[in-house]
mmCIF file of C-alpha atoms in Angstrom:
data_model
loop_
_atom_site.group_PDB
_atom_site.id
_atom_site.type_symbol
_atom_site.label_atom_id
_atom_site.label_comp_id
_atom_site.label_asym_id
_atom_site.label_seq_id
_atom_site.Cartn_x
_atom_site.Cartn_y
_atom_site.Cartn_z
ATOM 1 C CA MET A 63 54.714 -51.241 21.495
ATOM 2 C CA PHE A 64 51.504 -52.203 19.681
ATOM 3 C CA LEU A 65 52.856 -55.665 18.833
ATOM 4 C CA LYS A 66 53.855 -56.302 22.451
ATOM 5 C CA ALA A 67 50.471 -55.102 23.693
ATOM 6 C CA VAL A 68 48.563 -57.358 21.302
ATOM 7 C CA SER A 69 50.786 -60.347 22.076
ATOM 8 C CA TYR A 70 50.461 -59.783 25.815
ATOM 9 C CA GLY A 71 46.689 -59.514 25.517
ATOM 10 C CA LEU A 72 46.494 -62.764 23.558
ATOM 11 C CA ARG A 73 48.675 -64.603 26.075
ATOM 12 C CA ARG A 74 46.527 -63.338 28.948
ATOM 13 C CA SER A 75 43.386 -64.359 27.075
ATOM 14 C CA ALA A 76 44.879 -67.816 26.542
ATOM 15 C CA GLY A 77 45.315 -68.128 30.282
ATOM 16 C CA LEU A 78 41.629 -67.332 30.714
ATOM 17 C CA ARG A 79 40.658 -69.773 27.923
ATOM 18 C CA LEU A 80 39.330 -66.915 25.793
ATOM 19 C CA VAL A 81 41.667 -67.894 22.941
ATOM 20 C CA GLU A 82 43.605 -71.090 22.251
ATOM 21 C CA PRO A 83 45.768 -71.905 25.313
ATOM 22 C CA GLU A 84 48.635 -73.208 23.170
ATOM 23 C CA ILE A 85 49.582 -69.575 22.512
ATOM 24 C CA ARG A 86 51.137 -69.551 25.973
ATOM 25 C CA GLY A 87 53.445 -72.390 24.949
ATOM 26 C CA LEU A 88 54.870 -70.778 21.817
ATOM 27 C CA LYS A 89 57.848 -69.306 23.682
ATOM 28 C CA ARG A 90 58.957 -72.852 24.553
ATOM 29 C CA VAL A 91 59.186 -73.704 20.857
ATOM 30 C CA VAL A 92 59.966 -70.506 18.922
ATOM 31 C CA ASP A 93 63.251 -68.603 19.333
ATOM 32 C CA PRO A 94 64.446 -65.134 18.264
ATOM 33 C CA GLY A 95 65.459 -65.196 14.611
ATOM 34 C CA ASP A 96 63.209 -68.120 13.700
ATOM 35 C CA VAL A 97 61.214 -68.265 10.464
ATOM 36 C CA CYS A 98 57.563 -69.243 10.930
ATOM 37 C CA PHE A 99 54.582 -70.042 8.708
ATOM 38 C CA ASP A 100 51.060 -69.363 10.019
ATOM 39 C CA ILE A 101 48.745 -71.292 7.713
ATOM 40 C CA GLY A 102 45.087 -70.513 8.262
ATOM 41 C CA ALA A 103 46.013 -67.310 10.042
ATOM 42 C CA ALA A 104 42.473 -65.883 10.369
ATOM 43 C CA TYR A 105 42.779 -62.571 12.253
ATOM 44 C CA GLY A 106 46.366 -63.165 13.399
ATOM 45 C CA MET A 107 45.763 -64.841 16.760
ATOM 46 C CA TYR A 108 49.039 -66.754 16.376
ATOM 47 C CA SER A 109 50.861 -64.447 13.964
ATOM 48 C CA PHE A 110 51.169 -61.512 16.367
ATOM 49 C CA PRO A 111 52.716 -63.528 19.235
ATOM 50 C CA LEU A 112 54.989 -65.292 16.751
ATOM 51 C CA ALA A 113 56.164 -61.967 15.315
ATOM 52 C CA GLU A 114 57.065 -60.758 18.796
ATOM 53 C CA LEU A 115 58.930 -63.971 19.632
ATOM 54 C CA VAL A 116 61.048 -64.090 16.460
ATOM 55 C CA GLY A 117 61.910 -60.385 16.648
ATOM 56 C CA LYS A 118 63.497 -58.258 13.954
ATOM 57 C CA ARG A 119 65.907 -61.000 12.879
ATOM 58 C CA GLY A 120 63.090 -63.469 12.299
ATOM 59 C CA ALA A 121 60.068 -63.580 10.014
ATOM 60 C CA VAL A 122 56.450 -64.711 10.064
ATOM 61 C CA TYR A 123 54.717 -65.632 6.797
ATOM 62 C CA SER A 124 50.948 -65.719 7.269
ATOM 63 C CA PHE A 125 48.351 -67.138 4.875
ATOM 64 C CA GLU A 126 44.594 -66.610 5.039
ATOM 65 C CA PRO A 127 42.232 -67.307 2.097
ATOM 66 C CA GLN A 128 39.096 -65.520 3.314
ATOM 67 C CA ARG A 129 38.597 -61.915 2.289
ATOM 68 C CA LYS A 130 37.242 -60.405 5.505
ATOM 69 C CA PRO A 131 39.651 -62.030 7.995
ATOM 70 C CA HIS A 132 42.545 -61.244 5.652
ATOM 71 C CA TRP A 133 41.462 -57.594 5.393
ATOM 72 C CA ILE A 134 41.080 -57.149 9.157
ATOM 73 C CA PHE A 135 44.362 -58.936 9.858
ATOM 74 C CA SER A 136 46.193 -56.772 7.303
ATOM 75 C CA LYS A 137 44.815 -53.576 8.852
ATOM 76 C CA LEU A 138 45.879 -54.652 12.339
ATOM 77 C CA ALA A 139 49.326 -55.663 11.131
ATOM 78 C CA GLY A 140 49.793 -52.281 9.462
ATOM 79 C CA VAL A 141 49.597 -50.509 12.813
ATOM 80 C CA PHE A 142 52.972 -51.612 14.137
ATOM 81 C CA PRO A 143 56.283 -50.663 12.463
ATOM 82 C CA ASN A 144 58.183 -53.942 12.857
ATOM 83 C CA ARG A 145 57.876 -55.337 9.357
ATOM 84 C CA ASN A 146 58.802 -58.931 10.116
ATOM 85 C CA MET A 147 55.388 -60.247 9.095
ATOM 86 C CA SER A 148 54.157 -60.989 5.558
ATOM 87 C CA ILE A 149 50.445 -61.614 4.961
ATOM 88 C CA THR A 150 49.228 -63.398 1.828
ATOM 89 C CA ARG A 151 45.634 -64.016 0.823
ATOM 90 C CA GLY A 152 45.460 -67.621 -0.278
ATOM 91 C CA ALA A 153 45.194 -71.215 0.888
ATOM 92 C CA MET A 154 47.991 -73.742 1.265
ATOM 93 C CA SER A 155 47.583 -77.059 -0.515
ATOM 94 C CA GLU A 156 49.641 -79.838 -2.055
ATOM 95 C CA SER A 157 50.202 -77.752 -5.198
ATOM 96 C CA PRO A 158 49.628 -74.241 -6.592
ATOM 97 C CA GLY A 159 46.332 -73.625 -8.369
ATOM 98 C CA ARG A 160 42.736 -72.744 -7.528
ATOM 99 C CA ARG A 161 40.400 -74.308 -4.988
ATOM 100 C CA THR A 162 36.935 -73.644 -3.628
ATOM 101 C CA VAL A 163 36.470 -72.712 0.026
ATOM 102 C CA ALA A 164 33.083 -73.204 1.704
ATOM 103 C CA VAL A 165 32.112 -70.867 4.541
ATOM 104 C CA PRO A 166 29.196 -72.097 6.697
ATOM 105 C CA VAL A 167 26.468 -69.529 7.334
ATOM 106 C CA ARG A 168 24.414 -69.488 10.522
ATOM 107 C CA PHE A 169 21.538 -67.034 11.057
ATOM 108 C CA GLY A 170 22.833 -65.026 8.116
ATOM 109 C CA PHE A 171 26.379 -64.679 9.473
ATOM 110 C CA PRO A 172 29.442 -66.391 7.965
ATOM 111 C CA ILE A 173 31.303 -68.664 10.385
ATOM 112 C CA HIS A 174 34.825 -67.917 9.165
ATOM 113 C CA GLY A 175 36.446 -70.244 11.678
ATOM 114 C CA HIS A 176 34.778 -73.276 10.071
ATOM 115 C CA ALA A 177 35.640 -72.464 6.461
ATOM 116 C CA HIS A 178 37.225 -75.353 4.593
ATOM 117 C CA VAL A 179 38.372 -76.452 1.151
ATOM 118 C CA VAL A 180 35.640 -78.423 -0.616
ATOM 119 C CA ASP A 181 37.266 -79.506 -3.894
ATOM 120 C CA SER A 182 38.238 -82.849 -2.378
ATOM 121 C CA GLU A 183 35.059 -83.299 -0.355
ATOM 122 C CA PRO A 184 32.847 -86.238 -1.367
ATOM 123 C CA PRO A 185 29.322 -85.224 -2.429
ATOM 124 C CA GLY A 186 26.862 -85.070 0.442
ATOM 125 C CA SER A 187 29.426 -84.950 3.254
ATOM 126 C CA GLY A 188 30.670 -82.433 5.778
ATOM 127 C CA SER A 189 29.419 -78.946 6.565
ATOM 128 C CA ALA A 190 28.514 -78.158 2.976
ATOM 129 C CA ALA A 191 25.703 -80.705 3.187
ATOM 130 C CA ALA A 192 24.667 -79.895 6.756
ATOM 131 C CA GLY A 193 23.566 -76.302 6.202
ATOM 132 C CA ARG A 194 23.831 -73.207 4.082
ATOM 133 C CA VAL A 195 27.290 -72.231 2.877
ATOM 134 C CA ARG A 196 28.919 -69.547 0.805
ATOM 135 C CA THR A 197 31.622 -70.636 -1.586
ATOM 136 C CA VAL A 198 34.536 -68.642 -2.918
ATOM 137 C CA GLY A 199 37.361 -69.479 -5.288
ATOM 138 C CA VAL A 200 40.829 -68.902 -3.855
ATOM 139 C CA ASP A 201 44.410 -69.131 -5.039
ATOM 140 C CA THR A 202 46.385 -71.986 -3.541
ATOM 141 C CA PHE A 203 50.095 -72.335 -2.955
ATOM 142 C CA SER A 204 52.323 -75.052 -1.586
ATOM 143 C CA VAL A 205 54.833 -74.551 1.210
ATOM 144 C CA ASP A 206 57.701 -75.784 -0.957
ATOM 145 C CA GLU A 207 56.758 -73.575 -3.916
ATOM 146 C CA THR A 208 56.238 -70.556 -1.672
ATOM 147 C CA ARG A 209 59.568 -71.011 0.062
ATOM 148 C CA GLU A 210 61.393 -71.178 -3.268
ATOM 149 C CA ARG A 211 59.450 -68.328 -4.881
ATOM 150 C CA MET A 212 59.902 -65.969 -1.932
ATOM 151 C CA GLY A 213 63.530 -66.885 -1.327
ATOM 152 C CA ILE A 214 62.889 -68.195 2.186
ATOM 153 C CA ARG A 215 66.077 -69.946 3.247
ATOM 154 C CA ARG A 216 64.626 -72.071 6.031
ATOM 155 C CA VAL A 217 61.468 -72.784 8.018
ATOM 156 C CA ASP A 218 61.641 -73.418 11.772
ATOM 157 C CA PHE A 219 57.979 -73.562 12.801
ATOM 158 C CA MET A 220 54.618 -73.999 11.095
ATOM 159 C CA LYS A 221 51.202 -73.554 12.671
ATOM 160 C CA ILE A 222 48.512 -75.179 10.517
ATOM 161 C CA ASP A 223 44.790 -74.861 11.244
ATOM 162 C CA VAL A 224 42.793 -75.573 8.093
ATOM 163 C CA GLU A 225 39.790 -77.614 9.250
ATOM 164 C CA GLY A 226 40.974 -81.062 8.163
ATOM 165 C CA TYR A 227 43.064 -80.023 5.158
ATOM 166 C CA GLU A 228 46.321 -80.368 7.128
ATOM 167 C CA PRO A 229 47.471 -83.548 5.307
ATOM 168 C CA SER A 230 47.234 -81.757 1.953
ATOM 169 C CA VAL A 231 49.271 -78.847 3.312
ATOM 170 C CA LEU A 232 52.004 -81.231 4.487
ATOM 171 C CA ALA A 233 51.926 -83.021 1.123
ATOM 172 C CA GLY A 234 53.009 -79.713 -0.399
ATOM 173 C CA ALA A 235 55.760 -79.283 2.192
ATOM 174 C CA GLU A 236 57.677 -82.514 1.642
ATOM 175 C CA GLU A 237 60.998 -80.876 0.771
ATOM 176 C CA THR A 238 60.652 -78.386 3.620
ATOM 177 C CA LEU A 239 59.973 -81.175 6.115
ATOM 178 C CA ASN A 240 62.939 -83.207 4.899
ATOM 179 C CA ARG A 241 65.431 -80.334 4.829
ATOM 180 C CA PHE A 242 64.459 -78.275 7.862
ATOM 181 C CA THR A 243 62.309 -80.533 10.095
ATOM 182 C CA PRO A 244 60.248 -77.551 11.313
ATOM 183 C CA SER A 245 58.207 -77.895 14.473
ATOM 184 C CA LEU A 246 54.498 -78.209 13.670
ATOM 185 C CA LEU A 247 51.492 -77.016 15.654
ATOM 186 C CA MET A 248 48.361 -78.462 14.078
ATOM 187 C CA GLU A 249 44.705 -78.881 14.798
ATOM 188 C CA ILE A 250 43.884 -82.585 14.472
ATOM 189 C CA GLU A 251 40.213 -83.472 14.818
ATOM 190 C CA LYS A 252 38.492 -86.576 13.516
ATOM 191 C CA ARG A 253 35.341 -84.694 12.497
ATOM 192 C CA HIS A 254 37.383 -82.470 10.172
ATOM 193 C CA LEU A 255 39.749 -85.128 8.802
ATOM 194 C CA ASP A 256 36.780 -87.406 8.052
ATOM 195 C CA ARG A 257 35.713 -84.816 5.485
ATOM 196 C CA TYR A 258 38.738 -85.788 3.385
ATOM 197 C CA GLY A 259 38.788 -89.498 4.176
ATOM 198 C CA VAL A 260 41.849 -89.255 6.450
ATOM 199 C CA ASP A 261 42.228 -91.409 9.558
ATOM 200 C CA PRO A 262 43.648 -89.168 12.324
ATOM 201 C CA GLU A 263 45.602 -91.959 14.035
ATOM 202 C CA LYS A 264 47.269 -92.938 10.759
ATOM 203 C CA PHE A 265 48.049 -89.287 10.054
ATOM 204 C CA VAL A 266 49.718 -88.953 13.457
ATOM 205 C CA ARG A 267 51.582 -92.233 13.030
ATOM 206 C CA ARG A 268 53.160 -91.051 9.778
ATOM 207 C CA LEU A 269 54.577 -88.008 11.568
ATOM 208 C CA LEU A 270 55.923 -90.115 14.423
ATOM 209 C CA GLU A 271 57.581 -92.413 11.889
ATOM 210 C CA ARG A 272 59.346 -89.363 10.421
ATOM 211 C CA GLY A 273 61.073 -88.791 13.753
ATOM 212 C CA TYR A 274 58.653 -86.309 15.293
ATOM 213 C CA GLY A 275 57.590 -86.356 18.934
ATOM 214 C CA MET A 276 53.988 -85.429 19.742
ATOM 215 C CA TYR A 277 52.942 -83.073 22.553
ATOM 216 C CA PHE A 278 49.850 -81.375 23.935
ATOM 217 C CA TRP A 279 49.574 -78.301 26.170
ATOM 218 C CA ARG A 280 48.179 -78.809 29.648
ATOM 219 C CA GLY A 281 48.839 -77.282 33.048
ATOM 220 C CA GLY A 282 51.326 -74.769 31.695
ATOM 221 C CA SER A 283 53.630 -77.211 29.900
ATOM 222 C CA TRP A 284 53.937 -79.366 26.803
ATOM 223 C CA ARG A 285 53.309 -83.024 27.624
ATOM 224 C CA GLU A 286 54.490 -85.830 25.383
ATOM 225 C CA THR A 287 52.040 -88.409 24.087
ATOM 226 C CA ALA A 288 52.038 -91.147 21.475
ATOM 227 C CA PHE A 289 48.267 -91.014 21.002
ATOM 228 C CA MET A 290 45.517 -88.469 20.563
ATOM 229 C CA VAL A 291 44.082 -87.253 23.869
ATOM 230 C CA ASP A 292 40.385 -86.813 24.632
ATOM 231 C CA GLY A 293 39.402 -83.159 24.702
ATOM 232 C CA VAL A 294 42.584 -82.014 22.924
ATOM 233 C CA ARG A 295 42.509 -80.713 19.364
ATOM 234 C CA ASN A 296 45.870 -78.925 18.959
ATOM 235 C CA TYR A 297 49.091 -80.932 18.924
ATOM 236 C CA LEU A 298 52.729 -79.899 18.726
ATOM 237 C CA PHE A 299 55.180 -82.034 16.761
ATOM 238 C CA VAL A 300 58.902 -81.526 17.379
ATOM 239 C CA HIS A 301 61.490 -83.464 15.390
ATOM 240 C CA GLY A 302 64.248 -85.369 17.155
ATOM 241 C CA ARG A 303 66.850 -83.272 15.340
ATOM 242 C CA ARG A 304 65.584 -80.264 17.287
#
């Protein structure tokens, strides 16, 4: 009951533009029994609706590196009895190890939604240079290593929102992409990808060349596009084999 209430509230909020509108489109992509990864899960805005959609036969594996969002998310998830959701504190990267995450601070408050990995950031660039930040060391995992270590037999859908670090996450998911061609919902913004020296159009082109179609959510439906769209930051990629 709690899970349905939270999911319903998030979908309604998406309709009012209070949370990301793409939440309303998840049911067009995710089926009962699916296995999903929520990478950069924050407080569970996507994880809760995903857990409801996949049901008891499915699973949602959520990853959030920041202590406070992870703690709040874990407490919320502990309220409902349907244990189809696993929450791990850590960041996804191209390989397991340790990284540094920078959290911008404004007026004394951490802006958790703009936290990003800084190990690969050139000196003097990005948010770390623009204002005060707090840094924290975090464990990193790769999608491929995590899938093997946790005995996950397949992956059907991955939502990735890591402030420009998406290419590194996919670099650690090469085997998963080749074997299972999961659908991908990713934030793609030039201002974030610039931090890591990645051209967004080239990043998109590589996915299209792998056989993925690209979509954006507008007017209550997913609309196909071959290019990035002004005013859109979240894009869905669905492989032709699906």
